[in-house]
């Protein structure tokens, strides 16, 4: 066996066994402990940049809470499962988390398809689940439609509908007003979260003063984006508005290499991660993107301390899902305190009453009677969004004005719409 | 204008396909090994080139060189650790060796894929281009690096052709692909020939991987599709036929590009796969295959 192979055979089982060892250790230590620990299962895409932040952020939050004596004297234990972006792996992990590892709550995935596959299991096994990063409207709509059954799922992130609204809001103030952009092309990957996103873009972009002149949806395994940029360029839009998260590197690098003369903004999940600059070899220079938070931007007094603690411990800034996962552990801890129990139904009730200032803003869930039940409320004074731009290896916040720490710079190839 | 665009874009991508498939078919031609580690070696080379330039700041040329060397090393490890032990093994019946090599290289490829994902995440990486900027020809804007990539591919293919057809050592390789027993009787050591072929293959896979990483980017997810695309090009061209692979690479490359432009990028690979199925029905030996 070659050296790398040996290294992995030594490392992988360790990583996998760690949660089991923790649980086993806690069982042995059982009688000596004051109270049973609270177990949080984390099911995430540990090999992807956006997903890797999830277990890390959860562990960081759990360690902080434990250092302060836990929740009513009970320590938090984190049990992590890597679903490798596969819905079936995630479902198996969920079943194991509940039946064998006896978790009280699951924090799961940034991929909508995975969360939608887990929802019926959260219902069947009556285990509360929070997604810190999946966006599809379908998640919270399903809770609304069949509340009694699906109430265990919490959409701990913005819906695609709210994300589109955030993009339209920032586009209106920055790109329409300052750049005089008048037309836009929507460019989205074909995925569960972009169907409602694109529908909302179609609706809100014209209201922001941007006529939609082209709409391209492409398969997430697209290798060459040249034909797509050609199609978009032929429609002569002033802006490209993206809906991408599964892909990111290829469309960004080709936009840069081919010097597409159109500014790019919108949702780009991978661009929110600090490693995107290296992955694209700087190709992300000038790319605009909406995110829940950015390093160095004090959305609340918790944002910067969290980002700094995270960077110090894990060597890079958290992705958007990292912020949401960190907040999820904290508001869950508060909910458990309020409920005085980890009983699933009581916990759901307490989580519904969440009113917590986290790293990304003021967090509350929409109620039973609202269309996006259990998703995070979006709007001024609650959770909003930040328009960032990659400039020379750094993510700079350029909107809203209150939190901005830099000004927009047009990429050299991009011509201002005013001419 | 769209015609010209298809011509330019298709040319570059086909050259890459050709280079990627060339080594694959060479190995099969000489040693009868269907090497399913192929995609993983290309990805490994590209990720090494990316890491050298993006993480260690070594610049694009040094990065590319490291990537190619990594491809070479990977191919030799594949041969010595996976293929050769199976072929030498007395425990495996002769008639089952082929399937063992197939399985062994497949599993080794998956291991490389998982290692890449473990150490570098499964997010795609792009290799720093060797040259920057774009050229505009008749209204078609193309990155200079894309044209440069195609040029490198053709230079490498031409060198390989010259080596195989003109150099003495190359002629031995060609002979070995036709009649290994004859070559052995002439006093050549087949074991050495196999190592040489795997080394040449490693260089070709390394160069193709690095160039692909520059042009389109790679991730651990690319391993399967890259192996599959080399496999289908080689089957289309005729297993073991270098010229056949070259023609097949261009047929597949242009078919894909034309589909992407004229129908939709979403259906890019479908016509090429249909063509492959048709060829398997009508001409199982491929375009230029030997029977």
mmCIF file of C-alpha atoms in Angstrom, chain A residues 112-350:
data_model
loop_
_atom_site.group_PDB
_atom_site.id
_atom_site.type_symbol
_atom_site.label_atom_id
_atom_site.label_comp_id
_atom_site.label_asym_id
_atom_site.label_seq_id
_atom_site.Cartn_x
_atom_site.Cartn_y
_atom_site.Cartn_z
ATOM 1 C CA UNK A 112 -32.094 21.380 -0.864
ATOM 2 C CA UNK A 113 -32.464 17.947 -2.447
ATOM 3 C CA UNK A 114 -30.840 16.370 0.620
ATOM 4 C CA UNK A 115 -32.992 18.301 3.086
ATOM 5 C CA UNK A 116 -36.154 17.438 1.153
ATOM 6 C CA UNK A 117 -35.163 13.753 1.362
ATOM 7 C CA UNK A 118 -34.624 14.051 5.126
ATOM 8 C CA UNK A 119 -37.908 15.838 5.865
ATOM 9 C CA UNK A 120 -40.106 12.725 5.837
ATOM 10 C CA UNK A 121 -37.639 11.065 8.231
ATOM 11 C CA UNK A 122 -37.716 13.986 10.616
ATOM 12 C CA UNK A 123 -41.501 13.531 10.568
ATOM 13 C CA UNK A 124 -41.459 9.745 10.930
ATOM 14 C CA UNK A 125 -38.825 9.640 13.642
ATOM 15 C CA UNK A 126 -40.194 12.780 15.298
ATOM 16 C CA UNK A 127 -36.787 14.414 15.525
ATOM 17 C CA UNK A 128 -36.336 18.176 15.102
ATOM 18 C CA UNK A 129 -34.086 19.090 12.165
ATOM 19 C CA UNK A 130 -32.654 22.460 11.190
ATOM 20 C CA UNK A 131 -31.049 23.110 7.818
ATOM 21 C CA UNK A 132 -28.440 25.841 7.985
ATOM 22 C CA UNK A 133 -28.077 26.343 4.269
ATOM 23 C CA UNK A 134 -30.704 24.796 1.959
ATOM 24 C CA UNK A 135 -32.848 27.410 0.259
ATOM 25 C CA UNK A 136 -35.654 25.788 -1.726
ATOM 26 C CA UNK A 137 -39.078 27.248 -0.926
ATOM 27 C CA UNK A 138 -40.411 23.699 -1.006
ATOM 28 C CA UNK A 139 -38.939 23.000 2.430
ATOM 29 C CA UNK A 140 -40.924 25.608 4.331
ATOM 30 C CA UNK A 141 -43.924 25.329 2.006
ATOM 31 C CA UNK A 142 -44.138 21.640 2.931
ATOM 32 C CA UNK A 143 -44.146 22.572 6.611
ATOM 33 C CA UNK A 144 -46.964 25.021 5.935
ATOM 34 C CA UNK A 145 -49.031 22.533 3.927
ATOM 35 C CA UNK A 146 -48.824 19.667 6.406
ATOM 36 C CA UNK A 147 -47.873 21.280 9.661
ATOM 37 C CA UNK A 148 -48.839 18.439 11.956
ATOM 38 C CA UNK A 149 -46.528 16.091 10.102
ATOM 39 C CA UNK A 150 -43.656 18.336 9.001
ATOM 40 C CA UNK A 151 -43.400 20.654 11.985
ATOM 41 C CA UNK A 152 -40.100 19.001 13.017
ATOM 42 C CA UNK A 153 -38.269 20.631 10.122
ATOM 43 C CA UNK A 154 -36.901 24.140 10.563
ATOM 44 C CA UNK A 155 -35.686 26.085 7.562
ATOM 45 C CA UNK A 156 -32.805 27.813 9.338
ATOM 46 C CA UNK A 157 -31.828 29.857 6.306
ATOM 47 C CA UNK A 158 -33.522 32.185 3.835
ATOM 48 C CA UNK A 159 -35.878 30.725 1.248
ATOM 49 C CA UNK A 160 -35.033 31.048 -2.440
ATOM 50 C CA UNK A 161 -37.840 33.588 -2.549
ATOM 51 C CA UNK A 162 -36.138 35.752 0.082
ATOM 52 C CA UNK A 163 -32.724 35.280 -1.544
ATOM 53 C CA UNK A 164 -34.083 36.578 -4.846
ATOM 54 C CA UNK A 165 -35.583 39.531 -2.990
ATOM 55 C CA UNK A 166 -32.179 40.249 -1.420
ATOM 56 C CA UNK A 167 -30.503 40.170 -4.832
ATOM 57 C CA UNK A 168 -33.165 42.447 -6.319
ATOM 58 C CA UNK A 169 -32.874 44.893 -3.414
ATOM 59 C CA UNK A 170 -29.114 45.163 -3.720
ATOM 60 C CA UNK A 171 -29.256 45.295 -7.515
ATOM 61 C CA UNK A 172 -31.726 48.179 -7.354
ATOM 62 C CA UNK A 173 -29.615 50.320 -5.081
ATOM 63 C CA UNK A 174 -26.179 49.511 -6.400
ATOM 64 C CA UNK A 175 -26.397 48.405 -10.002
ATOM 65 C CA UNK A 176 -29.481 50.201 -11.247
ATOM 66 C CA UNK A 177 -28.862 53.468 -9.466
ATOM 67 C CA UNK A 178 -25.094 53.682 -9.586
ATOM 68 C CA UNK A 179 -24.311 51.779 -12.775
ATOM 69 C CA UNK A 180 -27.475 52.657 -14.668
ATOM 70 C CA UNK A 181 -28.012 49.022 -15.553
ATOM 71 C CA UNK A 182 -31.312 48.468 -17.332
ATOM 72 C CA UNK A 183 -31.358 44.855 -18.443
ATOM 73 C CA UNK A 184 -30.398 41.524 -16.927
ATOM 74 C CA UNK A 185 -29.900 37.898 -17.920
ATOM 75 C CA UNK A 186 -30.682 35.194 -15.379
ATOM 76 C CA UNK A 187 -28.177 32.323 -15.330
ATOM 77 C CA UNK A 188 -29.013 29.461 -12.970
ATOM 78 C CA UNK A 189 -28.032 25.853 -12.370
ATOM 79 C CA UNK A 190 -30.823 23.317 -12.654
ATOM 80 C CA UNK A 191 -31.556 22.399 -9.016
ATOM 81 C CA UNK A 192 -34.420 22.329 -6.527
ATOM 82 C CA UNK A 193 -33.446 25.658 -4.988
ATOM 83 C CA UNK A 194 -33.197 27.588 -8.253
ATOM 84 C CA UNK A 195 -36.694 26.884 -9.586
ATOM 85 C CA UNK A 196 -38.354 29.172 -7.025
ATOM 86 C CA UNK A 197 -35.319 31.497 -7.173
ATOM 87 C CA UNK A 198 -35.687 32.027 -10.910
ATOM 88 C CA UNK A 199 -39.431 32.546 -10.598
ATOM 89 C CA UNK A 200 -38.831 35.185 -7.938
ATOM 90 C CA UNK A 201 -36.063 36.816 -10.033
ATOM 91 C CA UNK A 202 -38.483 37.067 -12.965
ATOM 92 C CA UNK A 203 -40.913 38.824 -10.691
ATOM 93 C CA UNK A 204 -38.665 41.158 -8.686
ATOM 94 C CA UNK A 205 -35.952 42.166 -11.175
ATOM 95 C CA UNK A 206 -38.398 44.192 -13.334
ATOM 96 C CA UNK A 207 -39.671 45.859 -10.149
ATOM 97 C CA UNK A 208 -36.073 46.875 -9.415
ATOM 98 C CA UNK A 209 -35.831 48.422 -12.873
ATOM 99 C CA UNK A 210 -34.094 45.555 -14.668
ATOM 100 C CA UNK A 211 -35.748 44.069 -17.715
ATOM 101 C CA UNK A 212 -35.032 40.347 -18.022
ATOM 102 C CA UNK A 213 -33.777 39.784 -21.573
ATOM 103 C CA UNK A 214 -32.462 36.221 -21.290
ATOM 104 C CA UNK A 215 -32.945 33.270 -18.972
ATOM 105 C CA UNK A 216 -30.495 30.346 -19.102
ATOM 106 C CA UNK A 217 -30.800 27.248 -16.940
ATOM 107 C CA UNK A 218 -27.971 24.764 -17.234
ATOM 108 C CA UNK A 219 -27.185 21.313 -15.889
ATOM 109 C CA UNK A 220 -24.916 21.311 -12.794
ATOM 110 C CA UNK A 221 -22.479 19.014 -14.626
ATOM 111 C CA UNK A 222 -21.905 21.531 -17.422
ATOM 112 C CA UNK A 223 -18.186 21.609 -18.204
ATOM 113 C CA UNK A 224 -17.849 24.352 -20.794
ATOM 114 C CA UNK A 225 -19.743 27.615 -20.303
ATOM 115 C CA UNK A 226 -18.624 29.244 -23.556
ATOM 116 C CA UNK A 227 -21.920 28.520 -25.370
ATOM 117 C CA UNK A 228 -23.874 29.855 -22.394
ATOM 118 C CA UNK A 229 -21.967 33.141 -22.253
ATOM 119 C CA UNK A 230 -22.343 33.439 -25.996
ATOM 120 C CA UNK A 231 -26.083 33.090 -25.747
ATOM 121 C CA UNK A 232 -26.202 35.630 -22.946
ATOM 122 C CA UNK A 233 -23.952 38.111 -24.750
ATOM 123 C CA UNK A 234 -26.147 37.892 -27.840
ATOM 124 C CA UNK A 235 -29.064 39.217 -25.747
ATOM 125 C CA UNK A 236 -26.909 42.216 -24.704
ATOM 126 C CA UNK A 237 -27.856 42.473 -21.025
ATOM 127 C CA UNK A 238 -26.163 44.929 -18.638
ATOM 128 C CA UNK A 239 -25.964 42.303 -15.887
ATOM 129 C CA UNK A 240 -25.764 38.570 -15.376
ATOM 130 C CA UNK A 241 -27.781 37.532 -12.309
ATOM 131 C CA UNK A 242 -26.690 34.099 -11.108
ATOM 132 C CA UNK A 243 -28.282 31.295 -9.139
ATOM 133 C CA UNK A 244 -25.338 28.952 -8.555
ATOM 134 C CA UNK A 245 -24.063 26.890 -5.614
ATOM 135 C CA UNK A 246 -23.390 23.350 -6.879
ATOM 136 C CA UNK A 247 -21.225 24.943 -9.567
ATOM 137 C CA UNK A 248 -19.135 28.058 -9.122
ATOM 138 C CA UNK A 249 -15.532 27.655 -10.195
ATOM 139 C CA UNK A 250 -16.064 26.869 -13.893
ATOM 140 C CA UNK A 251 -18.600 29.602 -14.729
ATOM 141 C CA UNK A 252 -16.559 32.154 -12.781
ATOM 142 C CA UNK A 253 -13.211 31.248 -14.315
ATOM 143 C CA UNK A 254 -14.617 31.180 -17.828
ATOM 144 C CA UNK A 255 -16.342 34.518 -17.283
ATOM 145 C CA UNK A 256 -12.908 35.913 -16.340
ATOM 146 C CA UNK A 257 -10.817 34.112 -18.986
ATOM 147 C CA UNK A 258 -13.152 34.942 -21.835
ATOM 148 C CA UNK A 259 -13.442 38.512 -20.569
ATOM 149 C CA UNK A 260 -17.212 38.498 -20.749
ATOM 150 C CA UNK A 261 -17.982 42.235 -20.736
ATOM 151 C CA UNK A 262 -21.006 41.956 -18.431
ATOM 152 C CA UNK A 263 -20.980 42.393 -14.644
ATOM 153 C CA UNK A 264 -21.965 39.284 -12.677
ATOM 154 C CA UNK A 265 -24.050 39.435 -9.496
ATOM 155 C CA UNK A 266 -26.615 37.286 -7.662
ATOM 156 C CA UNK A 267 -26.308 34.171 -5.552
ATOM 157 C CA UNK A 268 -23.051 32.247 -5.848
ATOM 158 C CA UNK A 269 -22.825 29.831 -2.925
ATOM 159 C CA UNK A 270 -19.169 28.955 -3.460
ATOM 160 C CA UNK A 271 -18.146 32.605 -3.758
ATOM 161 C CA UNK A 272 -19.201 33.124 -0.132
ATOM 162 C CA UNK A 273 -16.384 30.825 1.012
ATOM 163 C CA UNK A 274 -12.956 32.309 1.613
ATOM 164 C CA UNK A 275 -11.260 29.530 -0.361
ATOM 165 C CA UNK A 276 -12.976 30.532 -3.605
ATOM 166 C CA UNK A 277 -10.134 32.889 -4.569
ATOM 167 C CA UNK A 278 -7.594 30.064 -4.516
ATOM 168 C CA UNK A 279 -9.952 27.573 -6.186
ATOM 169 C CA UNK A 280 -10.475 29.951 -9.105
ATOM 170 C CA UNK A 281 -6.863 31.148 -9.102
ATOM 171 C CA UNK A 282 -8.099 34.706 -8.751
ATOM 172 C CA UNK A 283 -10.714 34.281 -11.482
ATOM 173 C CA UNK A 284 -13.358 35.547 -9.069
ATOM 174 C CA UNK A 285 -11.877 39.073 -9.172
ATOM 175 C CA UNK A 286 -14.754 41.536 -9.592
ATOM 176 C CA UNK A 287 -17.546 39.015 -9.023
ATOM 177 C CA UNK A 288 -20.488 40.396 -7.017
ATOM 178 C CA UNK A 289 -22.472 38.046 -4.793
ATOM 179 C CA UNK A 290 -25.084 38.159 -2.068
ATOM 180 C CA UNK A 291 -24.251 36.505 1.234
ATOM 181 C CA UNK A 292 -25.571 36.273 4.793
ATOM 182 C CA UNK A 293 -22.356 37.739 6.228
ATOM 183 C CA UNK A 294 -18.775 38.536 5.255
ATOM 184 C CA UNK A 295 -15.512 38.528 7.206
ATOM 185 C CA UNK A 296 -14.823 41.885 8.789
ATOM 186 C CA UNK A 297 -18.412 43.121 8.515
ATOM 187 C CA UNK A 298 -20.118 43.687 11.851
ATOM 188 C CA UNK A 299 -23.750 42.819 11.088
ATOM 189 C CA UNK A 300 -24.212 42.294 14.821
ATOM 190 C CA UNK A 301 -21.744 42.300 17.668
ATOM 191 C CA UNK A 302 -21.395 38.525 17.270
ATOM 192 C CA UNK A 303 -20.408 38.436 13.600
ATOM 193 C CA UNK A 304 -16.738 39.365 13.789
ATOM 194 C CA UNK A 305 -15.877 37.446 16.970
ATOM 195 C CA UNK A 306 -17.384 34.303 15.438
ATOM 196 C CA UNK A 307 -15.626 34.743 12.074
ATOM 197 C CA UNK A 308 -12.326 35.358 13.865
ATOM 198 C CA UNK A 309 -12.680 32.399 16.227
ATOM 199 C CA UNK A 310 -13.618 30.187 13.297
ATOM 200 C CA UNK A 311 -10.711 31.354 11.144
ATOM 201 C CA UNK A 312 -8.288 30.894 14.026
ATOM 202 C CA UNK A 313 -9.425 27.356 14.683
ATOM 203 C CA UNK A 314 -10.030 26.040 11.171
ATOM 204 C CA UNK A 315 -7.653 28.148 9.085
ATOM 205 C CA UNK A 316 -10.223 29.858 6.867
ATOM 206 C CA UNK A 317 -13.384 31.954 7.117
ATOM 207 C CA UNK A 318 -16.736 30.136 7.363
ATOM 208 C CA UNK A 319 -19.025 29.727 4.370
ATOM 209 C CA UNK A 320 -22.543 31.168 4.604
ATOM 210 C CA UNK A 321 -23.808 27.878 6.026
ATOM 211 C CA UNK A 322 -21.213 28.115 8.801
ATOM 212 C CA UNK A 323 -22.745 31.348 10.122
ATOM 213 C CA UNK A 324 -26.235 29.855 10.002
ATOM 214 C CA UNK A 325 -25.138 26.580 11.668
ATOM 215 C CA UNK A 326 -23.359 28.434 14.479
ATOM 216 C CA UNK A 327 -26.455 30.521 15.156
ATOM 217 C CA UNK A 328 -28.648 27.406 14.968
ATOM 218 C CA UNK A 329 -26.786 25.767 17.869
ATOM 219 C CA UNK A 330 -27.110 28.899 19.978
ATOM 220 C CA UNK A 331 -30.822 29.457 19.416
ATOM 221 C CA UNK A 332 -31.431 25.739 19.908
ATOM 222 C CA UNK A 333 -29.648 25.926 23.257
ATOM 223 C CA UNK A 334 -31.919 28.794 24.254
ATOM 224 C CA UNK A 335 -34.956 26.865 23.074
ATOM 225 C CA UNK A 336 -33.962 23.827 25.155
ATOM 226 C CA UNK A 337 -33.555 26.079 28.178
ATOM 227 C CA UNK A 338 -36.992 27.604 27.609
ATOM 228 C CA UNK A 339 -38.598 24.215 27.033
ATOM 229 C CA UNK A 340 -36.791 22.782 30.029
ATOM 230 C CA UNK A 341 -36.604 19.527 28.108
ATOM 231 C CA UNK A 342 -35.331 17.902 24.929
ATOM 232 C CA UNK A 343 -38.698 16.306 24.220
ATOM 233 C CA UNK A 344 -39.205 16.739 20.453
ATOM 234 C CA UNK A 345 -42.643 18.373 20.557
ATOM 235 C CA UNK A 346 -41.723 20.738 23.356
ATOM 236 C CA UNK A 347 -38.488 21.615 21.558
ATOM 237 C CA UNK A 348 -40.381 22.381 18.340
ATOM 238 C CA UNK A 349 -42.706 24.677 20.243
ATOM 239 C CA UNK A 350 -39.781 26.453 21.877
#
